[in-house]
Short mmCIF file of C-alpha atoms and ligand atoms in Angstrom, two decimals:
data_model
loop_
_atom_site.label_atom_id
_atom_site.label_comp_id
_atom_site.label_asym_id
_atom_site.label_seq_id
_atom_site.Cartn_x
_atom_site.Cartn_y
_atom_site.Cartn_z
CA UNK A 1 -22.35 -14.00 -5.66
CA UNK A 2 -25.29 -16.50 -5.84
CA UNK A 3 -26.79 -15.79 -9.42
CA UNK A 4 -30.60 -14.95 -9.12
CA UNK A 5 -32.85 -15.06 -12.17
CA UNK A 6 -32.77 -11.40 -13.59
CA UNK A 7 -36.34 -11.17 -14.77
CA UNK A 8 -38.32 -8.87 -12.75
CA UNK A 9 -41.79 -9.09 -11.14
CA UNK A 10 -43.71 -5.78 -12.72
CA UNK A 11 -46.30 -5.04 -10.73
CA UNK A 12 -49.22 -2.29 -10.71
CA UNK A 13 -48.27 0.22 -7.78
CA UNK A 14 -52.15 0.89 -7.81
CA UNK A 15 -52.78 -2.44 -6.46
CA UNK A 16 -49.74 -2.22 -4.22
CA UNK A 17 -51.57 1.25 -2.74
CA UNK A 18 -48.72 3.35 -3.60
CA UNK A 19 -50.13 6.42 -5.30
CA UNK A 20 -48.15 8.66 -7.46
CA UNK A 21 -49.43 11.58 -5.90
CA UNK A 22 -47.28 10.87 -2.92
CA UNK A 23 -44.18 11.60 -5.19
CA UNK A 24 -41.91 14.47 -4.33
CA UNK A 25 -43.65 17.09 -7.32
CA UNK A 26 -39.55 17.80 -7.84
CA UNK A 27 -38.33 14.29 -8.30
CA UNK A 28 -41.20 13.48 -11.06
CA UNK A 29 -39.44 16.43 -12.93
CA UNK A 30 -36.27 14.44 -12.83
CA UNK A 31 -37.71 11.26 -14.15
CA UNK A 32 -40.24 13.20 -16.69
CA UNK A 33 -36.98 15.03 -17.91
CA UNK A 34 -34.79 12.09 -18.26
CA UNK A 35 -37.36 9.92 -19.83
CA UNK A 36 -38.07 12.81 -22.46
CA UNK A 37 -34.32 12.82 -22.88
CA UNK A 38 -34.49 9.02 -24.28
CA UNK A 39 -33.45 7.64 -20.53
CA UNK A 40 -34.52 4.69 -18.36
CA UNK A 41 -35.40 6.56 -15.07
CA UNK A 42 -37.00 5.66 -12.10
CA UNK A 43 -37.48 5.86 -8.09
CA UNK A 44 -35.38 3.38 -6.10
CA UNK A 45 -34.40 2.58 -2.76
CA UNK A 46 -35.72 3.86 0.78
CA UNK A 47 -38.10 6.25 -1.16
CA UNK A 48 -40.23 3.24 -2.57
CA UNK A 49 -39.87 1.16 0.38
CA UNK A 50 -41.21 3.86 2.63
CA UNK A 51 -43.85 4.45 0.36
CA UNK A 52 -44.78 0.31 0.05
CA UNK A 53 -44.99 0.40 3.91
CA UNK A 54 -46.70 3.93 3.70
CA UNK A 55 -44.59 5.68 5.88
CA UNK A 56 -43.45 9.28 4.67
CA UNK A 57 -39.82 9.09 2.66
CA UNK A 58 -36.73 10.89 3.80
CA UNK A 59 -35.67 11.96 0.09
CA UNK A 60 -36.13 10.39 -3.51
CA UNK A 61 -33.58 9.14 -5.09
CA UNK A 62 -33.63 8.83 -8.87
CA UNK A 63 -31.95 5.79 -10.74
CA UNK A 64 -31.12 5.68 -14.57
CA UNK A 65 -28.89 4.62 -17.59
CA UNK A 66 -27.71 8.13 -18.26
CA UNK A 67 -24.38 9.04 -17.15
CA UNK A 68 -23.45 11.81 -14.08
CA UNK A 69 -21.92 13.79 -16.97
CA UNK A 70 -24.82 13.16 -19.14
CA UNK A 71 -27.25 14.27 -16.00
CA UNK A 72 -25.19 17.55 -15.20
CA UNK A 73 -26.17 18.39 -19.01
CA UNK A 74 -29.38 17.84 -18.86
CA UNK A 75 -30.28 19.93 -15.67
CA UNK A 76 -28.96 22.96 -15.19
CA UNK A 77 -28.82 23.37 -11.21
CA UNK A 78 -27.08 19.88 -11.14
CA UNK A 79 -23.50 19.33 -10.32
CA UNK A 80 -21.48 16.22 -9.69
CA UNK A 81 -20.46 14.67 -6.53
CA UNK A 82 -19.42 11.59 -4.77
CA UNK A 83 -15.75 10.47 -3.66
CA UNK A 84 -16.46 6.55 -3.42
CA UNK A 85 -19.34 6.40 -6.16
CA UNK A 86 -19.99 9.39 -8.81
CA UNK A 87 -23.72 10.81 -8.67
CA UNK A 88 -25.45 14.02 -9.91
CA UNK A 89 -27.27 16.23 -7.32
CA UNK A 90 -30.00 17.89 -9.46
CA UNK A 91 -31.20 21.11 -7.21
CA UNK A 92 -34.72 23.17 -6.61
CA UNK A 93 -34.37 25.49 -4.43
CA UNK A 94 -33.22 23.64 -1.11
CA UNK A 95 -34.49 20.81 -2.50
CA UNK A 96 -32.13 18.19 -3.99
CA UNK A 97 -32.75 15.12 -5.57
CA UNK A 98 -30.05 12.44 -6.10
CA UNK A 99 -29.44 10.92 -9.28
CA UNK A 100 -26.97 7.82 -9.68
CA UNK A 101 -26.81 5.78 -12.59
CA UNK A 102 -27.46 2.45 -13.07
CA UNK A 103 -23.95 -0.01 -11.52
CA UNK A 104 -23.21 -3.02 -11.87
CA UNK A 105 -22.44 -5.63 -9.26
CA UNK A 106 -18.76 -6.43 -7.78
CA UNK A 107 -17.61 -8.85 -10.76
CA UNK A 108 -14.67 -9.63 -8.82
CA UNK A 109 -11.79 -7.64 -10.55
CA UNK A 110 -12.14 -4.52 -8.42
CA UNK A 111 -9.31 -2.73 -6.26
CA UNK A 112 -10.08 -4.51 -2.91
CA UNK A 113 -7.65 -4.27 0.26
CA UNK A 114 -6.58 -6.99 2.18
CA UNK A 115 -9.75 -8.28 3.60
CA UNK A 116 -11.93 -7.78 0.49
CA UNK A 117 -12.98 -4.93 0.94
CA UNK A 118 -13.80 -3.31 -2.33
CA UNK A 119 -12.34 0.48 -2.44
CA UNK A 120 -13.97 1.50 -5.82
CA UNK A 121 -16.73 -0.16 -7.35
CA UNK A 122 -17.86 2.56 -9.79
CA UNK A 123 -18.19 0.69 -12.90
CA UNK A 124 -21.88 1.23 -15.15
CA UNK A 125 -24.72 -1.05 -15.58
CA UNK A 126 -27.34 -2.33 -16.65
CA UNK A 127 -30.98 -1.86 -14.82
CA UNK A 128 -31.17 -5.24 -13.81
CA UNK A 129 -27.01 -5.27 -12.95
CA UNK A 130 -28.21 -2.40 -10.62
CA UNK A 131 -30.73 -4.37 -9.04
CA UNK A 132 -28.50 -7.22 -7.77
CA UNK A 133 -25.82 -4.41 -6.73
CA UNK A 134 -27.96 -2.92 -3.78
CA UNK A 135 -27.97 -3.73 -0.63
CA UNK A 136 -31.13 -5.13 0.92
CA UNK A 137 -33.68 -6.32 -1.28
CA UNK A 138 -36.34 -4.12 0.24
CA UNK A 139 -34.02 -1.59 -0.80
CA UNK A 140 -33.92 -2.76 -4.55
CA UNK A 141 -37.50 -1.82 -5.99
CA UNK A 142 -37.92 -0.04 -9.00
CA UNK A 143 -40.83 2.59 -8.95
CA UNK A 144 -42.05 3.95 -12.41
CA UNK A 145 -44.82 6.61 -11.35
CA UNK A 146 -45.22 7.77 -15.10
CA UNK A 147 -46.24 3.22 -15.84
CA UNK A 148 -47.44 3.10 -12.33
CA UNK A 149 -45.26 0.04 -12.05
CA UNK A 150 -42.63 -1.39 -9.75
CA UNK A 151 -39.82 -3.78 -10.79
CA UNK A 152 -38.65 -6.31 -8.28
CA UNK A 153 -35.68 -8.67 -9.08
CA UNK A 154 -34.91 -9.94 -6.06
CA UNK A 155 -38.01 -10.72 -3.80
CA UNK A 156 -38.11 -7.18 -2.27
CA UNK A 157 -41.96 -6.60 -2.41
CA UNK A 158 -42.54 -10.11 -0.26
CA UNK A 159 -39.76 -9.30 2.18
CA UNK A 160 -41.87 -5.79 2.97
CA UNK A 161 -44.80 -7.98 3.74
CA UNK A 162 -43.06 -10.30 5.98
CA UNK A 163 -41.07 -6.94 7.63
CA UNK A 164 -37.30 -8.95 6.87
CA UNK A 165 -34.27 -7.46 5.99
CA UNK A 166 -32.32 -9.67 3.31
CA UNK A 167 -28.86 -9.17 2.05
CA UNK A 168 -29.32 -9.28 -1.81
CA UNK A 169 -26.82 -12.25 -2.56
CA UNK A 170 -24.67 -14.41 -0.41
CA UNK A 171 -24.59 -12.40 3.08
CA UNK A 172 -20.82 -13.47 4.27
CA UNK A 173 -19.70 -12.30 0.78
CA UNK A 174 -21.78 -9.09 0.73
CA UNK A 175 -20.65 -8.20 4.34
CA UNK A 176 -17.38 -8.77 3.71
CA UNK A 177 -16.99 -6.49 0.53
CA UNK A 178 -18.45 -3.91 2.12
CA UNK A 179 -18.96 -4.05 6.24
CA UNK A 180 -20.99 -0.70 6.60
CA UNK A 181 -23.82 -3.06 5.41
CA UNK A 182 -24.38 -4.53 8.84
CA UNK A 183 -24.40 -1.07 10.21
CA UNK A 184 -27.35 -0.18 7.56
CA UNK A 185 -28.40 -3.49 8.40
CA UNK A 186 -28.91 -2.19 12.17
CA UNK A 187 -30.27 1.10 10.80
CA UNK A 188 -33.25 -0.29 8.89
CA UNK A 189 -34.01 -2.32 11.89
CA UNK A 190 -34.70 0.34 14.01
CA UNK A 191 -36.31 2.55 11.47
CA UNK A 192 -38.22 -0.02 10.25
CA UNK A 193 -39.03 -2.66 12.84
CA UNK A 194 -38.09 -5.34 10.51
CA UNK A 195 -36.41 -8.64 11.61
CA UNK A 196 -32.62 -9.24 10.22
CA UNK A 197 -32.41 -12.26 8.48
CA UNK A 198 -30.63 -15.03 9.86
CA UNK A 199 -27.32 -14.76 7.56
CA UNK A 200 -26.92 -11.37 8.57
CA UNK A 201 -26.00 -12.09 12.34
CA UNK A 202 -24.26 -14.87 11.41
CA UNK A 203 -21.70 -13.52 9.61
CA UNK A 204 -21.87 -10.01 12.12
CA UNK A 205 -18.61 -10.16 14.18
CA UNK A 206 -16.33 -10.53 11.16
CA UNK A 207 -18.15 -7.51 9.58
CA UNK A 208 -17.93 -5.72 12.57
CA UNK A 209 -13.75 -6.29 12.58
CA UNK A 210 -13.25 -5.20 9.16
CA UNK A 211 -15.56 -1.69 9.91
CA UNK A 212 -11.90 -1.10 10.98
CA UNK A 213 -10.80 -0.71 7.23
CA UNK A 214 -13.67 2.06 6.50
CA UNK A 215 -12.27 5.45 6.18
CA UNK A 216 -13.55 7.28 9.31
CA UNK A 217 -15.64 10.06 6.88
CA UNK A 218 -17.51 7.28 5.60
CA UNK A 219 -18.34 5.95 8.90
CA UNK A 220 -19.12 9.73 10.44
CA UNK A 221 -21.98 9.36 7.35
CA UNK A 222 -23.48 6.57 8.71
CA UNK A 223 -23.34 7.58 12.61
CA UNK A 224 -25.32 10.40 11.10
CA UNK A 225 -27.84 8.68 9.46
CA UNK A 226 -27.76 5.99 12.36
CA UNK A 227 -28.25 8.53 15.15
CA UNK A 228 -29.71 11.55 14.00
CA UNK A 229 -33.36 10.34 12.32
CA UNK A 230 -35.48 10.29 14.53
CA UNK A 231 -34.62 6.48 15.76
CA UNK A 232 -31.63 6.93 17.60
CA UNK A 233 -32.86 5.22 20.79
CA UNK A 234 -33.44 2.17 18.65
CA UNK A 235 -30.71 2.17 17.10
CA UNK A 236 -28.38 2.44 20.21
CA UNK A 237 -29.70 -0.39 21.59
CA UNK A 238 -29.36 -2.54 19.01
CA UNK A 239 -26.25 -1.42 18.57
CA UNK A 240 -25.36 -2.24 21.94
CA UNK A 241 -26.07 -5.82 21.66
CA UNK A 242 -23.33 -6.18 18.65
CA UNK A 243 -19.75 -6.21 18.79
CA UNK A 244 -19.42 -3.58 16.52
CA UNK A 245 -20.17 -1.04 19.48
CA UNK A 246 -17.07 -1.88 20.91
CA UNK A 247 -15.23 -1.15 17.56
CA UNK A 248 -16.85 2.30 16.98
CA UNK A 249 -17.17 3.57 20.38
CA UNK A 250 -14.30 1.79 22.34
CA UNK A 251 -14.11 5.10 24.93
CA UNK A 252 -18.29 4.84 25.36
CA UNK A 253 -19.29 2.66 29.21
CA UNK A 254 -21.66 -0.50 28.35
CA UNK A 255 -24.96 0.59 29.62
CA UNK A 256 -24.73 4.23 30.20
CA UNK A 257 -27.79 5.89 31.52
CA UNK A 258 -26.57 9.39 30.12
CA UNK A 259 -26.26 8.07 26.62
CA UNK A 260 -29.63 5.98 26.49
CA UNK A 261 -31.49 9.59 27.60
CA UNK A 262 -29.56 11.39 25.14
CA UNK A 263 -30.89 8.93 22.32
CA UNK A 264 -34.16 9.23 23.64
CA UNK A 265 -34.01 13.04 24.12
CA UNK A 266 -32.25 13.54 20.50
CA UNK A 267 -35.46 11.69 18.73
CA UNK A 268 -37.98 13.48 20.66
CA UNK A 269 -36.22 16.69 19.35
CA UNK A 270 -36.39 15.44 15.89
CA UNK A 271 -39.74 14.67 16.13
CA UNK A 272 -40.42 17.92 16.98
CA UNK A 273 -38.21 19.68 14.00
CA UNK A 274 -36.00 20.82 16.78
CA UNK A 275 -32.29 20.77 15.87
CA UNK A 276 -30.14 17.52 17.17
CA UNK A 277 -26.54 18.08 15.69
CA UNK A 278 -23.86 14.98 15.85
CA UNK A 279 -21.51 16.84 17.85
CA UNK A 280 -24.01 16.92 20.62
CA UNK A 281 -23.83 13.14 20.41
CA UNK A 282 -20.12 12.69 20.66
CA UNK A 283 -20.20 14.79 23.85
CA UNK A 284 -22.67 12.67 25.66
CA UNK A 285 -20.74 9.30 24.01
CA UNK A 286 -17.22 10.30 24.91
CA UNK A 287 -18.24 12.25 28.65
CA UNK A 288 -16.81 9.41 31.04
CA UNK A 289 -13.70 9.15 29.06
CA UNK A 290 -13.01 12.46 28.85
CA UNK A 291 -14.30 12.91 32.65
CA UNK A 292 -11.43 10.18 33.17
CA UNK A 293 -8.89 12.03 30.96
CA UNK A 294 -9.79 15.33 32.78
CA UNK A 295 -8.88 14.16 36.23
CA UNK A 296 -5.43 12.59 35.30
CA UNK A 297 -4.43 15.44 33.34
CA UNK A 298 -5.44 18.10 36.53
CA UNK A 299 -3.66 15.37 38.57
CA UNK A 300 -0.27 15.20 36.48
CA UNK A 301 -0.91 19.52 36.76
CA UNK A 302 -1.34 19.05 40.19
CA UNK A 303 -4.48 21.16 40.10
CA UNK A 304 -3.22 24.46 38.65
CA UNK A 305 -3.63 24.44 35.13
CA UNK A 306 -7.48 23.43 34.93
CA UNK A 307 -8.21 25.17 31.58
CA UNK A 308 -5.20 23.36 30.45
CA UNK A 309 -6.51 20.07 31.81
CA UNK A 310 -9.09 20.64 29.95
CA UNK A 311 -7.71 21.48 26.76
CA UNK A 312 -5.41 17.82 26.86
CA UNK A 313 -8.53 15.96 28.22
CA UNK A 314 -10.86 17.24 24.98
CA UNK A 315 -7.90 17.17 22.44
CA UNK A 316 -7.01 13.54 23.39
CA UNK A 317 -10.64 11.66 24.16
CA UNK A 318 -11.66 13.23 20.39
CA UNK A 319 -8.45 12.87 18.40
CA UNK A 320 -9.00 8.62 19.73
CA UNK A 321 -12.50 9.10 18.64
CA UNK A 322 -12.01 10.95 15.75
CA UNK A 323 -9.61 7.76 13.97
CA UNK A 324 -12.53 5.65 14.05
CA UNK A 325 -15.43 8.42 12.76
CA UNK A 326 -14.15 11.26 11.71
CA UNK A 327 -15.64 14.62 13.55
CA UNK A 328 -15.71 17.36 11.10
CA UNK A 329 -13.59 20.07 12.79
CA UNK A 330 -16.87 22.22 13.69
CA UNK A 331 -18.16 19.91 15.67
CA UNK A 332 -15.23 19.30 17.10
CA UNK A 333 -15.21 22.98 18.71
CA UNK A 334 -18.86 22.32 19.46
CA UNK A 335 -17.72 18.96 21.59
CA UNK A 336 -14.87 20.75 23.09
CA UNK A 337 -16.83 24.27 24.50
CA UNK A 338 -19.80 21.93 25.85
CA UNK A 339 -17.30 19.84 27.90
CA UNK A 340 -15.55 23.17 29.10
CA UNK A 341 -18.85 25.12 29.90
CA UNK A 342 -19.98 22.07 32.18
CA UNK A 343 -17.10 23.24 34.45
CA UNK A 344 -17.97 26.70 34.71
CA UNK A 345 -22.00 26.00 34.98
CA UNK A 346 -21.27 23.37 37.72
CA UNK A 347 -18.73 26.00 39.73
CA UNK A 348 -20.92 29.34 39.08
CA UNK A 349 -18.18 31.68 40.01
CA UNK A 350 -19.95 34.71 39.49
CA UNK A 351 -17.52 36.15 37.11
CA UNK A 352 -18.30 33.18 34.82
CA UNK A 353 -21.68 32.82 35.13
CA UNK A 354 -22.70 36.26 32.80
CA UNK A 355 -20.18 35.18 30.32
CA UNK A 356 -21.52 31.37 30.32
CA UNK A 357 -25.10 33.04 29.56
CA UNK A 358 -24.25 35.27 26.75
CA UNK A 359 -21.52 32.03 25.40
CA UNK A 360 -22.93 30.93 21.63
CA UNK A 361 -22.80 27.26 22.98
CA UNK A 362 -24.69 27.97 26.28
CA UNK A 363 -27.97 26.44 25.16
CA UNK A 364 -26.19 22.93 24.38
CA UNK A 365 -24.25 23.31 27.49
CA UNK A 366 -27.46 23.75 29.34
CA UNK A 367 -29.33 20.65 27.69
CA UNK A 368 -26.45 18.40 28.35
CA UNK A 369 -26.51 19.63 32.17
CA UNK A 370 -30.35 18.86 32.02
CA UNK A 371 -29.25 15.19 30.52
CA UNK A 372 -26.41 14.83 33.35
CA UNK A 373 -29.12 15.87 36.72
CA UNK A 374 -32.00 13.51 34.94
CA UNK A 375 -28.90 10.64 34.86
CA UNK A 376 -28.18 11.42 38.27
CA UNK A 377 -25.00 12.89 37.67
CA UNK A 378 -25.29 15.96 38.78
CA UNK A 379 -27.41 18.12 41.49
CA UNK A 380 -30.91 18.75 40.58
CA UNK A 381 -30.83 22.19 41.90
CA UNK A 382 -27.40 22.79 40.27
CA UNK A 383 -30.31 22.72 36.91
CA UNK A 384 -33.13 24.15 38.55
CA UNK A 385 -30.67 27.17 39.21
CA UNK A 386 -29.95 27.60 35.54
CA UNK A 387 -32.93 27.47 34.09
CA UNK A 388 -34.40 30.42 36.62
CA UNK A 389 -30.99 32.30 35.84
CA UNK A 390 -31.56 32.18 31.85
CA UNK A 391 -35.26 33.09 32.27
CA UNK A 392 -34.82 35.98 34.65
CA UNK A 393 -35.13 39.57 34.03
CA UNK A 394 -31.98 41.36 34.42
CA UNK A 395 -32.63 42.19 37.69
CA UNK A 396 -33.47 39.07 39.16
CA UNK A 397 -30.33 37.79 37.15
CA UNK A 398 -28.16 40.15 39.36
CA UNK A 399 -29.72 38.99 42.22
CA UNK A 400 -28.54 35.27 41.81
CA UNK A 401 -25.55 35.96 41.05
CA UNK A 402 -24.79 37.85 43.97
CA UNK A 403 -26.27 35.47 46.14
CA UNK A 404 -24.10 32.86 44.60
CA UNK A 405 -21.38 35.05 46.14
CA UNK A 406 -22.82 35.75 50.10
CA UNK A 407 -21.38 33.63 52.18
CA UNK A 408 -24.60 32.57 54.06
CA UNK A 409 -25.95 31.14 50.85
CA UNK A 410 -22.29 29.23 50.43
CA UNK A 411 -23.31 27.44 54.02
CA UNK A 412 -26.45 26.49 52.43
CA UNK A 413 -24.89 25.61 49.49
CA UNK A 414 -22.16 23.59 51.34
CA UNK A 415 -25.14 21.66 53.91
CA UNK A 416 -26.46 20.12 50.90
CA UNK A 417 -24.88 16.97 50.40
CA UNK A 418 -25.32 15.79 46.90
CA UNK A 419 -25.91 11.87 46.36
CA UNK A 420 -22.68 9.92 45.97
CA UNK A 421 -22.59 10.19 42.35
CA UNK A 422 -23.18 13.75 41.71
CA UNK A 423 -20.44 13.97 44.26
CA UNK A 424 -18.31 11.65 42.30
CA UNK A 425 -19.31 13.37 38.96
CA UNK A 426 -18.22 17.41 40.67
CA UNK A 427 -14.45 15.40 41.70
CA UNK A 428 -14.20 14.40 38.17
CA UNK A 429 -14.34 18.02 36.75
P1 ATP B 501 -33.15 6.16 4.03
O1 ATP B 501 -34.56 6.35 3.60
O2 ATP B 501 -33.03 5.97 5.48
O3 ATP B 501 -32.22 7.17 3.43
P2 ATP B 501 -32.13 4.46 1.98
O4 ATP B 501 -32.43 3.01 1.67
O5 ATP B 501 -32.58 5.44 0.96
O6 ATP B 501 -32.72 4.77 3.41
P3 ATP B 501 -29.50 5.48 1.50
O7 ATP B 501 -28.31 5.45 2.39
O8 ATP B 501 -30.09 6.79 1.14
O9 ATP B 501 -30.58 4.55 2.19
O10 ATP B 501 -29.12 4.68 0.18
C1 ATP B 501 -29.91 4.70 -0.99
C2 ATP B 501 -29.90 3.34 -1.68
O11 ATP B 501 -28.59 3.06 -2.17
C3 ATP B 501 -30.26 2.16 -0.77
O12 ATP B 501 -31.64 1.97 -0.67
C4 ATP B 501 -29.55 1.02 -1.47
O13 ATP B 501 -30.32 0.53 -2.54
C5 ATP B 501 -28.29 1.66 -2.04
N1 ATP B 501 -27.14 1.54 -1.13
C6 ATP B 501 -26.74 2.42 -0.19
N2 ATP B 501 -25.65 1.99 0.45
C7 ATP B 501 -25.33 0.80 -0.08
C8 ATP B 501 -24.30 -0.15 0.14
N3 ATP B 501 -23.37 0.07 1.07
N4 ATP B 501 -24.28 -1.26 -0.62
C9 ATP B 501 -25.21 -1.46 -1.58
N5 ATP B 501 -26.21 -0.63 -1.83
C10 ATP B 501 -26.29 0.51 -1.10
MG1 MG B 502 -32.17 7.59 1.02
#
């Protein structure tokens, strides 16, 4: 790694119009605590950049000399976790602060696989040996609320100003040790409008082939992150431009309108503190495929098994999914009864529509029907019909479903001819 001087900038926070007051009351116990305790300790990472550009932080995240061992003694709602790097998770109430200590920087002797890749890098630091570890320099800035100071050692503070995202270090070498950095590098971008330095798409289709060495939980993290805060529209685009889509979503269509409106949709729930959950997400990615999957399996069943068609079609477009970003098994389920419940919602045999209602997943089946008619993929009515039915009074309820059963309203029902794709979409269930 290209050696950069380690002498930090220290500058006044005050005249960089970050005010302490805008510190999470819960973290500044964790740094007042540790320093008491004889400790370096301070802010670092997305907290301090969010509060240089002042947008509102996602969590604070604590940095010091003290060992996770030495941090689980010192607090006592604190425990230890972390598979790839050890950290303490210091709890108030639901509120939990992350502590890591200081690391040092990949010196070269660590475990790394074939394509250097490092597997464990978990080896303590310095302050400054943090510093250069990091990934993005905006991402390495040390914020001291107590001295009202920030440390920058690697140009951090003027990369905010000119809205750049720069690999700390030599970007081939730092993409290659770890490739989930291009992924964060595509993250920031969308959250924070910043340009990506030229190195970084240089060297992005050989990062992108080695994300194929990242265990798949580490990669379901970032999808998280990636999709589910609030700039997942963004995100998906960007991501759409970069080979790495490919490599994470092989089964997803270039250009889907379905997905783009679920990206859209997912932030505008997240904007509004509405839940958006990642399993939601996988259904809308992996639909086509598992629209495909569905058709030859009822094919190869000629027809009569369709639950069972449905069952192999789930099991196999997730299980291909699932060795690339792992699905935790929950969500899995989730995936699974919101592709299933499109059947019956689409079909409205009466006998399934009461038990559709009352189903724990209906709600999620009934935004992703919503999603399908705005993409054109389904009827509009086919919507318009469940949203009355879910809204109705009993009564009225038992009225539309026997209606769905007259055979006058199955004329109707037949004379309207759906456009060609809604068509297409009903022959692929
Ligand atoms: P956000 O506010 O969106 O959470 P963040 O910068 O805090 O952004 P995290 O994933 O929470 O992102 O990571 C916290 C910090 O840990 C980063 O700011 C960065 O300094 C460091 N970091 C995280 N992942 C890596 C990585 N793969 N390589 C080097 N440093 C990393
Ligand atoms: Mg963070």
């Amino acid at each position: 790694m290209k050696t950069e001087t380690a002498v930090a900038t220290k500058l006044s926070s005050k005249s960089l119009k970050v005010s302490r007051e805008r510190v999470d009351p819960n973290a500044f116990d964790v740094l007042t605590k540790l320093k008491h305790a004889g400790f370096q300790a301070f802010l670092v990472g997305g907290c301090v950049r969010d509060l240089l550009l002042d947008a509102a932080p996602k969590d604070f995240d604590v940095a010091t000399n003290a060992t996770p061992e030495q941090v689980r003694r010192l607090f006592q709602r604190s425990r230890m976790v972390g598979r790839r790097f050890k950290i303490a998770h210091v709890r108030y109430g639901r509120n939990i602060i992350e502590v890591s200590t200081f690391r040092k920087a990949p010196s070269g002797n660590e475990k790394v696989n074939g394509n250097g890749v490092i597997l464990r890098d978990n080896v303590y630091g310095t302050l400054d040996e943090d510093a250069f570890r990091r990934d993005f320099t905006v991402n390495a800035l040390y914020y001291d609320p107590h001295e009202e100071a920030i440390l920058d050692y690697v140009g951090g503070i003027q990369d905010i100003k000119k809205r750049r995202l720069r690999l700390i270090g030599e970007a081939r070498q730092r993409l290659a040790e770890d490739p989930v950095r291009l992924l964060r590098a595509l993250r920031f971008q969308a959250k924070l409008g910043f340009n990506l330095d030229k190195t970084i798409t240089e060297h992005a289709a050989a990062a992108s082939m080695h994300l194929q060495d990242i265990p798949a939980a580490r990669l379901f993290d970032e999808f998280s992150k990636m999709l589910l805060g609030g700039y997942a529209a963004n995100a998906w685009r960007l991501l759409q431009r970069m080979p790495i889509c490919r490599t994470l979503f092989p089964a997803t269509p270039p250009d889907s309108l379905l997905v783009r409106l679920a990206m859209e949709n997912t932030d505008r729930r997240i904007a509004q503190g509405r839940p958006a959950t990642p399993g939601f997400l996988l259904a809308v990615l992996l639909w086509d495929d598992y629209c495909a999957k569905f058709k030859a399996s009822a094919a190869h069943l000629r027809g009569k098994g369709t639950s069972e068609a449905h069952a192999i079609a789930a099991h196999d477009s997730l299980a291909a999914q699932r060795r690339i970003i792992a699905l935790p098994r929950r969500h899995a389920y989730f995936v699974t009864d919101v592709w299933r419940l499109q059947r019956h919602l689409e079909e409205r045999r009466s006998k399934h529509v009461r038990k559709a209602l009352c189903h724990p997943k209906f709600r999620a089946a009934y935004d992703f029907l919503l999603l399908r008619s705005e993409a054109g993929l389904v009827d509009q009515h086919l919507a318009a019909w469940w949203t009355e039915a879910q809204q109705a009074p009993p009564h009225q309820q038992d009225a539309m479903i026997a209606a769905l059963n007259a055979p006058r309203q199955r004329k109707v029902r037949k004379q309207q001819r759906p456009d060609r794709e809604a068509r297409a979409a009903a022959e692929n269930l």
